[in-house]
Coordinates of C-alpha atoms and ligand atoms in Angstrom, one line a residue:
M157 CA 18.5 21.0 11.9
S158 CA 21.8 19.2 12.7
D159 CA 22.7 18.4 16.2
G160 CA 24.8 20.8 18.2
G161 CA 28.1 18.8 17.9
P162 CA 30.9 19.3 20.6
A163 CA 30.9 22.4 22.7
V164 CA 34.1 23.6 21.1
R165 CA 36.0 22.8 18.0
R166 CA 39.8 23.0 18.5
L167 CA 42.4 23.6 15.9
A168 CA 43.5 20.0 16.3
D169 CA 40.0 18.7 15.4
W170 CA 40.3 20.0 11.8
D171 CA 41.3 17.4 9.2
R172 CA 45.0 18.2 8.7
E173 CA 45.4 16.5 5.2
H174 CA 42.3 18.2 3.9
L175 CA 43.5 21.7 5.1
L176 CA 46.9 21.0 3.4
S177 CA 45.1 20.1 0.1
L178 CA 43.1 23.3 0.3
A179 CA 46.3 25.4 0.7
D180 CA 47.7 23.7 -2.3
E181 CA 44.6 24.1 -4.4
F182 CA 43.5 27.6 -3.5
G183 CA 46.8 29.3 -2.4
S184 CA 47.5 31.3 0.7
P185 CA 46.7 33.1 2.8
L186 CA 43.3 31.4 2.8
Y187 CA 40.4 31.5 5.1
V188 CA 38.5 28.3 5.4
T189 CA 34.9 28.4 6.8
D190 CA 33.0 25.2 7.7
L191 CA 29.2 25.8 7.3
Q192 CA 28.5 22.5 9.2
R193 CA 30.2 24.0 12.3
V194 CA 28.2 27.2 11.9
R195 CA 25.0 25.1 12.0
E196 CA 26.1 23.3 15.0
N197 CA 26.8 26.5 16.9
C198 CA 23.4 27.8 16.0
S199 CA 21.9 24.6 17.1
R200 CA 23.5 24.7 20.5
L201 CA 22.3 28.3 21.0
H202 CA 18.7 27.2 20.2
S203 CA 19.0 24.3 22.6
A204 CA 20.3 26.4 25.5
F205 CA 17.9 29.3 24.8
P206 CA 14.8 27.6 23.5
D207 CA 12.4 30.4 24.3
A208 CA 14.6 33.3 23.4
H209 CA 14.7 35.3 20.2
V210 CA 18.2 34.7 18.8
S211 CA 19.8 37.0 16.3
Y212 CA 23.3 36.6 14.7
A213 CA 25.5 39.7 14.9
V214 CA 26.3 39.7 11.3
K215 CA 29.5 41.8 11.6
A216 CA 31.4 38.8 13.0
H217 CA 31.4 37.2 9.5
T218 CA 29.2 38.7 6.7
G219 CA 29.9 36.1 4.1
R220 CA 26.7 35.1 2.1
A221 CA 27.1 31.4 2.7
V222 CA 27.4 31.9 6.4
L223 CA 24.3 34.2 6.4
E224 CA 22.3 31.7 4.5
A225 CA 23.4 28.8 6.8
V226 CA 22.4 30.9 9.8
R227 CA 19.1 32.0 8.3
E228 CA 18.2 28.3 7.6
T229 CA 18.6 27.5 11.2
G230 CA 15.9 30.0 12.2
I231 CA 18.3 32.6 13.7
D232 CA 17.7 36.2 12.6
A233 CA 20.1 39.0 11.6
E234 CA 21.4 41.8 13.8
C235 CA 23.1 44.4 11.5
A236 CA 25.5 47.2 12.5
A237 CA 25.6 49.1 9.3
A238 CA 23.6 49.8 6.1
G239 CA 25.9 47.4 4.2
E240 CA 25.1 44.6 6.6
V241 CA 21.3 45.2 6.2
E242 CA 21.9 44.9 2.5
R243 CA 23.8 41.6 2.9
A244 CA 21.2 40.2 5.1
L245 CA 18.4 41.0 2.6
D246 CA 20.6 39.5 -0.2
A247 CA 21.0 36.4 1.9
G248 CA 17.3 36.0 2.0
F249 CA 16.4 37.4 5.5
P250 CA 12.9 38.9 5.3
G251 CA 12.5 42.3 6.9
D252 CA 10.8 41.0 10.0
R253 CA 14.0 39.0 10.7
I254 CA 16.3 41.9 10.4
R255 CA 17.3 44.4 13.2
Y256 CA 19.5 47.3 12.5
T257 CA 21.4 48.7 15.5
A258 CA 22.5 52.3 14.8
V259 CA 25.6 53.4 16.7
N260 CA 26.3 57.0 15.7
P261 CA 24.9 56.2 12.2
P262 CA 26.2 58.2 9.3
A263 CA 23.5 60.0 7.3
A264 CA 24.1 57.7 4.3
D265 CA 23.4 54.7 6.4
L266 CA 20.1 56.0 7.8
D267 CA 19.0 57.1 4.3
H268 CA 19.8 53.6 3.0
V269 CA 18.3 51.7 5.9
I270 CA 15.1 53.8 5.8
S271 CA 14.6 53.3 2.1
R272 CA 15.0 49.5 2.7
W273 CA 12.5 49.8 5.7
E274 CA 9.9 51.4 3.4
E275 CA 10.0 48.1 1.4
N276 CA 10.3 45.9 4.5
P277 CA 8.3 47.7 7.2
E278 CA 8.7 44.9 9.7
M279 CA 12.4 45.7 10.1
T280 CA 13.4 46.9 13.6
V281 CA 15.7 49.9 14.2
T282 CA 17.6 50.2 17.5
V283 CA 18.8 53.6 18.5
G284 CA 21.4 54.5 21.1
A285 CA 20.8 58.2 21.3
A286 CA 17.7 60.5 21.5
D287 CA 19.3 62.5 18.7
T288 CA 19.1 59.4 16.4
I289 CA 15.3 59.3 17.0
D290 CA 15.1 62.9 15.6
R291 CA 17.1 61.8 12.6
L292 CA 14.8 58.8 11.9
R293 CA 11.7 61.1 12.3
E294 CA 13.2 63.6 9.8
R295 CA 13.3 60.7 7.4
G296 CA 9.7 59.7 7.9
F297 CA 10.4 56.5 10.0
D298 CA 7.5 55.5 12.3
G299 CA 8.1 51.8 12.4
R300 CA 9.4 49.2 14.9
L301 CA 11.8 51.0 17.3
C302 CA 14.1 49.6 20.0
L303 CA 16.0 51.7 22.5
R304 CA 19.5 50.8 23.3
A305 CA 20.3 51.4 27.0
N306 CA 23.7 52.0 28.5
P307 CA 23.4 49.8 31.5
G308 CA 26.6 51.1 33.2
V309 CA 28.2 47.7 33.3
G310 CA 30.5 46.1 30.7
A311 CA 32.4 42.9 30.2
G312 CA 34.9 41.9 27.7
H313 CA 38.2 40.2 26.9
H314 CA 39.9 43.5 26.1
E315 CA 39.0 47.1 27.0
K316 CA 38.5 47.8 23.2
V317 CA 35.5 45.5 23.0
T318 CA 33.9 46.4 26.3
T319 CA 30.9 48.4 25.4
G320 CA 28.2 48.1 28.1
G321 CA 29.4 50.9 30.3
H322 CA 31.0 53.1 27.7
A323 CA 29.3 56.5 27.1
K324 CA 29.5 55.9 23.4
F325 CA 26.9 53.1 23.5
G326 CA 23.3 53.6 24.4
I327 CA 21.0 55.9 26.2
P328 CA 21.8 56.3 29.9
I329 CA 19.5 53.6 31.4
D330 CA 17.7 55.9 33.8
R331 CA 16.6 58.1 30.9
V332 CA 15.2 55.3 28.9
P333 CA 11.7 55.2 30.5
D334 CA 11.1 58.9 29.8
I335 CA 12.2 58.6 26.2
A336 CA 10.1 55.5 25.9
D337 CA 7.0 57.5 27.1
D338 CA 7.8 60.2 24.6
V339 CA 8.2 58.1 21.6
R340 CA 5.3 55.6 22.1
D341 CA 2.7 57.6 20.2
E342 CA 4.8 58.2 17.2
F343 CA 6.7 54.8 16.8
D344 CA 6.0 51.2 17.4
L345 CA 8.2 50.8 20.5
V346 CA 9.0 47.1 20.5
G347 CA 12.0 46.6 22.7
V348 CA 14.9 47.6 24.9
H349 CA 18.5 46.6 24.2
A350 CA 21.9 46.5 25.7
H351 CA 25.3 44.8 24.7
A352 CA 28.0 44.5 27.3
G353 CA 30.9 43.9 25.0
S354 CA 32.5 40.7 23.9
G355 CA 33.8 37.8 25.8
I356 CA 31.4 36.5 28.4
S357 CA 33.2 33.8 30.0
G358 CA 32.6 31.6 33.0
D359 CA 34.5 34.2 35.2
D360 CA 32.6 37.1 33.8
L361 CA 29.1 35.9 34.4
S362 CA 28.6 38.3 37.3
A363 CA 28.9 41.3 35.0
H364 CA 26.5 39.6 32.6
R365 CA 24.1 38.9 35.4
E366 CA 24.2 42.5 36.6
L367 CA 23.5 43.8 33.0
V368 CA 20.6 41.4 32.6
R369 CA 19.2 42.2 36.0
R370 CA 19.2 46.0 35.1
M371 CA 17.6 45.2 31.7
G372 CA 14.9 43.2 33.4
D373 CA 14.1 46.0 35.7
L374 CA 14.1 48.4 32.7
A375 CA 11.7 46.2 30.7
R376 CA 9.3 46.0 33.7
E377 CA 9.4 49.8 34.2
V378 CA 8.9 50.6 30.5
G379 CA 6.3 47.9 30.2
D380 CA 4.4 46.7 27.1
L381 CA 7.4 45.5 25.1
E382 CA 7.8 42.6 22.7
F383 CA 11.4 41.9 23.7
V384 CA 14.3 42.7 25.9
D385 CA 17.6 42.2 24.2
V386 CA 20.7 41.6 26.4
G387 CA 23.2 41.5 23.5
G388 CA 25.9 39.1 22.5
G389 CA 29.4 38.6 23.8
F390 CA 29.3 34.8 24.3
G391 CA 32.9 33.9 24.7
V392 CA 34.8 31.1 22.9
P393 CA 38.0 29.5 24.1
Y394 CA 40.9 30.7 22.0
R395 CA 43.5 28.8 24.1
D396 CA 43.6 25.1 23.9
D397 CA 43.5 24.7 27.7
E398 CA 40.5 27.1 28.2
P399 CA 37.2 25.3 28.8
P400 CA 34.3 26.0 26.5
L401 CA 31.6 28.4 27.6
D402 CA 28.9 26.5 29.6
L403 CA 26.0 27.8 27.5
D404 CA 23.4 26.2 29.7
A405 CA 24.9 28.0 32.7
V406 CA 24.8 31.3 30.9
A407 CA 21.2 30.6 29.9
D408 CA 20.2 29.8 33.4
A409 CA 22.0 32.9 34.8
T410 CA 20.3 35.0 32.2
R411 CA 16.8 33.8 32.9
E412 CA 17.3 34.1 36.6
A413 CA 18.7 37.6 36.5
L414 CA 16.0 38.8 34.0
G415 CA 13.2 37.8 36.3
E416 CA 9.5 37.7 35.3
T417 CA 8.8 39.9 32.3
D418 CA 6.2 39.9 29.6
A419 CA 8.9 40.9 27.2
R420 CA 10.6 38.0 25.5
L421 CA 14.3 37.5 26.1
A422 CA 16.5 38.3 23.0
I423 CA 20.2 37.6 22.5
E424 CA 22.5 38.4 19.6
P425 CA 25.8 36.5 19.6
G426 CA 28.2 37.0 16.7
R427 CA 31.6 35.4 17.6
Y428 CA 30.0 32.3 19.2
V429 CA 28.3 31.5 15.9
V430 CA 31.4 31.6 13.7
A431 CA 34.7 31.7 15.6
D432 CA 35.5 28.0 15.7
A433 CA 34.0 27.5 12.2
G434 CA 37.0 29.2 10.6
V435 CA 40.7 28.7 10.3
L436 CA 43.3 30.8 8.4
L437 CA 45.9 28.9 6.4
S438 CA 49.2 30.6 5.7
R439 CA 52.6 29.6 4.3
V440 CA 56.0 30.1 5.8
N441 CA 58.1 32.6 3.7
T442 CA 61.2 33.0 5.9
V443 CA 62.7 31.2 8.8
K444 CA 65.3 33.2 10.8
E445 CA 67.3 31.8 13.6
T446 CA 68.4 34.2 16.3
P447 CA 70.3 33.5 19.4
E448 CA 67.0 33.5 21.6
T449 CA 64.4 32.3 19.2
T450 CA 63.2 31.3 15.8
V451 CA 61.3 33.8 13.8
V452 CA 58.9 32.3 11.3
G453 CA 57.7 34.7 8.8
I454 CA 54.4 33.8 7.1
D455 CA 52.3 35.2 4.2
A456 CA 49.5 36.3 6.5
G457 CA 49.8 39.4 8.6
M458 CA 47.8 42.0 10.5
T459 CA 46.2 42.9 7.2
T460 CA 44.8 39.3 7.0
L461 CA 43.9 38.7 10.6
L462 CA 43.9 41.9 12.8
R463 CA 42.9 40.5 16.1
P464 CA 46.4 39.8 17.6
A465 CA 47.7 43.3 16.6
M466 CA 44.6 45.1 17.7
Y467 CA 43.4 43.2 20.8
D468 CA 46.5 41.2 21.8
A469 CA 44.3 38.2 20.9
Y470 CA 45.6 34.7 21.3
H471 CA 45.1 32.3 18.4
A472 CA 46.2 28.7 18.4
I473 CA 48.8 28.0 15.6
S474 CA 50.0 24.7 14.3
N475 CA 52.3 23.6 11.6
L476 CA 50.2 21.3 9.4
S477 CA 53.2 20.2 7.3
R478 CA 55.2 18.9 10.3
P479 CA 52.8 17.2 12.8
D480 CA 55.7 15.2 14.4
A481 CA 58.5 17.8 14.4
E482 CA 60.2 18.9 17.6
A483 CA 58.6 22.1 19.1
V484 CA 60.9 25.1 19.6
P485 CA 60.2 28.6 20.9
T486 CA 58.9 30.6 18.0
I487 CA 57.9 34.0 17.0
V488 CA 55.3 33.9 14.2
S489 CA 55.3 37.2 12.3
G490 CA 53.6 38.7 9.3
P491 CA 55.1 40.7 6.4
V492 CA 54.2 44.1 7.6
C493 CA 56.8 46.5 9.0
E494 CA 55.0 47.0 12.4
T495 CA 56.0 45.7 15.7
S496 CA 52.4 44.6 16.3
D497 CA 52.4 42.4 13.2
V498 CA 53.1 39.3 15.2
F499 CA 50.7 36.3 15.7
A500 CA 52.6 34.7 18.5
D501 CA 55.7 35.3 20.5
G502 CA 57.5 32.7 22.6
R503 CA 55.1 30.1 21.3
S504 CA 56.2 26.4 21.2
L505 CA 55.7 25.5 17.6
A506 CA 57.0 22.6 15.4
R507 CA 60.4 23.6 13.9
S508 CA 59.2 25.1 10.6
E509 CA 60.7 25.3 7.2
R510 CA 60.1 27.5 4.2
G511 CA 56.9 26.4 2.3
D512 CA 55.3 24.8 5.3
V513 CA 51.6 25.5 5.9
L514 CA 50.6 26.9 9.2
A515 CA 47.0 26.9 10.5
I516 CA 45.7 29.6 12.8
G517 CA 42.6 28.6 14.7
N518 CA 39.4 30.4 15.7
A519 CA 39.7 32.7 12.7
G520 CA 36.0 32.6 11.8
A521 CA 35.0 35.6 13.8
Y522 CA 36.2 39.1 13.1
G523 CA 38.9 37.6 10.8
Y524 CA 38.1 38.2 7.1
E525 CA 35.8 41.1 8.2
M526 CA 38.8 43.1 9.6
A527 CA 41.2 42.4 6.7
S528 CA 42.6 45.4 5.0
T529 CA 44.8 46.4 2.1
Y530 CA 47.4 48.2 4.2
N531 CA 50.8 47.9 2.5
S532 CA 48.8 47.5 -0.8
R533 CA 48.4 43.9 0.2
P534 CA 45.5 42.2 -1.5
R535 CA 43.0 40.6 0.8
P536 CA 42.9 36.8 1.2
A537 CA 40.6 34.4 -0.4
E538 CA 37.9 32.4 1.5
V539 CA 36.6 28.9 0.8
V540 CA 33.6 27.4 2.4
L541 CA 33.1 23.7 3.2
D542 CA 29.7 22.3 3.3
G543 CA 29.9 18.5 3.9
S544 CA 31.9 17.2 1.0
D545 CA 31.3 20.4 -1.0
T546 CA 34.1 23.0 -1.3
R547 CA 33.8 26.3 -3.0
V548 CA 35.4 29.7 -3.2
A549 CA 33.2 32.1 -1.4
R550 CA 35.4 35.2 -1.8
R551 CA 38.1 35.2 -4.5
R552 CA 41.5 36.4 -3.7
E553 CA 41.9 40.1 -4.2
T554 CA 44.5 41.0 -6.9
L555 CA 46.9 44.0 -7.2
D556 CA 44.6 45.2 -9.9
D557 CA 41.7 45.3 -7.4
V558 CA 43.8 47.2 -4.9
T559 CA 44.5 50.1 -7.3
L560 CA 41.1 50.0 -9.0
L561 CA 39.6 52.9 -7.0
E562 CA 42.6 55.1 -7.8
R563 CA 42.5 54.2 -11.5
T564 CA 38.7 54.9 -11.7
A565 CA 38.8 57.9 -9.4
S566 CA 37.4 60.2 -12.0
E567 CA 34.2 58.1 -12.2
T568 CA 33.5 58.7 -8.5
I569 CA 30.2 60.3 -7.6
P570 CA 30.4 62.6 -4.6
N571 CA 28.5 61.4 -1.6
Ligands
PLP119 C1 29.3 43.2 18.1 C2 27.9 43.2 18.7 C3 27.3 41.9 19.0 C4 28.1 40.6 18.9 O1 29.2 40.5 19.8 P1 29.9 39.1 19.9 O2 31.0 39.4 20.8 O3 30.5 38.8 18.5 O4 29.0 38.1 20.3 C5 26.1 41.9 19.5 N1 25.3 43.1 19.6 C6 25.9 44.3 19.2 C7 25.1 45.5 19.4 C8 27.2 44.3 18.7 O5 27.7 45.6 18.5

């Protein structure tokens, strides 16, 4: 395996000329994903948590090249939906390296996952409600089961990604031991699980510690478990002046808070694996001077990268075409008629001109995955870099693709 590389990869660390040439060759908006950086991130996780079972939360970036790169480093797949299980299998993860975490799973997801489990009986299913156990039972599932607890504490960079204490997620922790007793005869009870939300940072370690402490207590009370999974949520610095997460400190705090257990520690980061392995390239369409500011309109919008609109997320932005231009206060906006379709407001950015290429940093996690076709806007293309090799991983959607489901509606089979 490659070494872990630097603790963080900033936007300025990308090769500017190379990114410009990619925008020229493949058009914009364009996601660029560097597999070597994915490997480095995996490697640092392995180094910090040498004894832990590490899974990658696939939903952060489901691209096949990424999944294959992650698999080759020895990290397993944590899947949030039937489609992700399918992608993990396609990318070569064997059943014993796949976990499916069912949050209020639709019937079609359960049907699909159980049919895959029949072929891959070593797959693990995590449930967050006693009710879901009944639904698994109805489908003949009697395999590896993990119980998701609601530990009553959460942590996150935004209330919309703080899951640990929200009633939606998991079985109230004090009810888990009884449920564990109930299901032991019928299923292969292998673990307990919790996920506090996204964005564990240096400041947030107390919440993480508390969650892990409660999970350690739970694992000891339930007893006879293969693993205790304390979730993902490892933060990455989106701002240039934010320090990178001290992974060793998180690992130490985790081990200390967990205490002695026979169950093996498991973690399942998503964002940490892919965030700084991706940038989004976009071209300037329109430059508008107003008395207060300059509005730079680009060809990426909330349909390309939703995080700023949805979570008020900060992403570094730079004008690759004008590295030396004077910086001016700028609004960077997308082409959608929504006030939230803004990537940055009041940002100091090189004075931009039509046709310039802007790069938006840390776009590897929850970037392409949350792209939509709102405004009938085709989704962007993605290229992956692997050493000197560059290839299109997902082609650009066309207007034809966008209207395909309507044009072929009569072929639809009812669910
Ligand atoms: C989303 C999710 C993760 C990963 O969260 P990150 O913030 O991307 O690390 C892990 N586990 C579960 C259950 C999740 O839903």
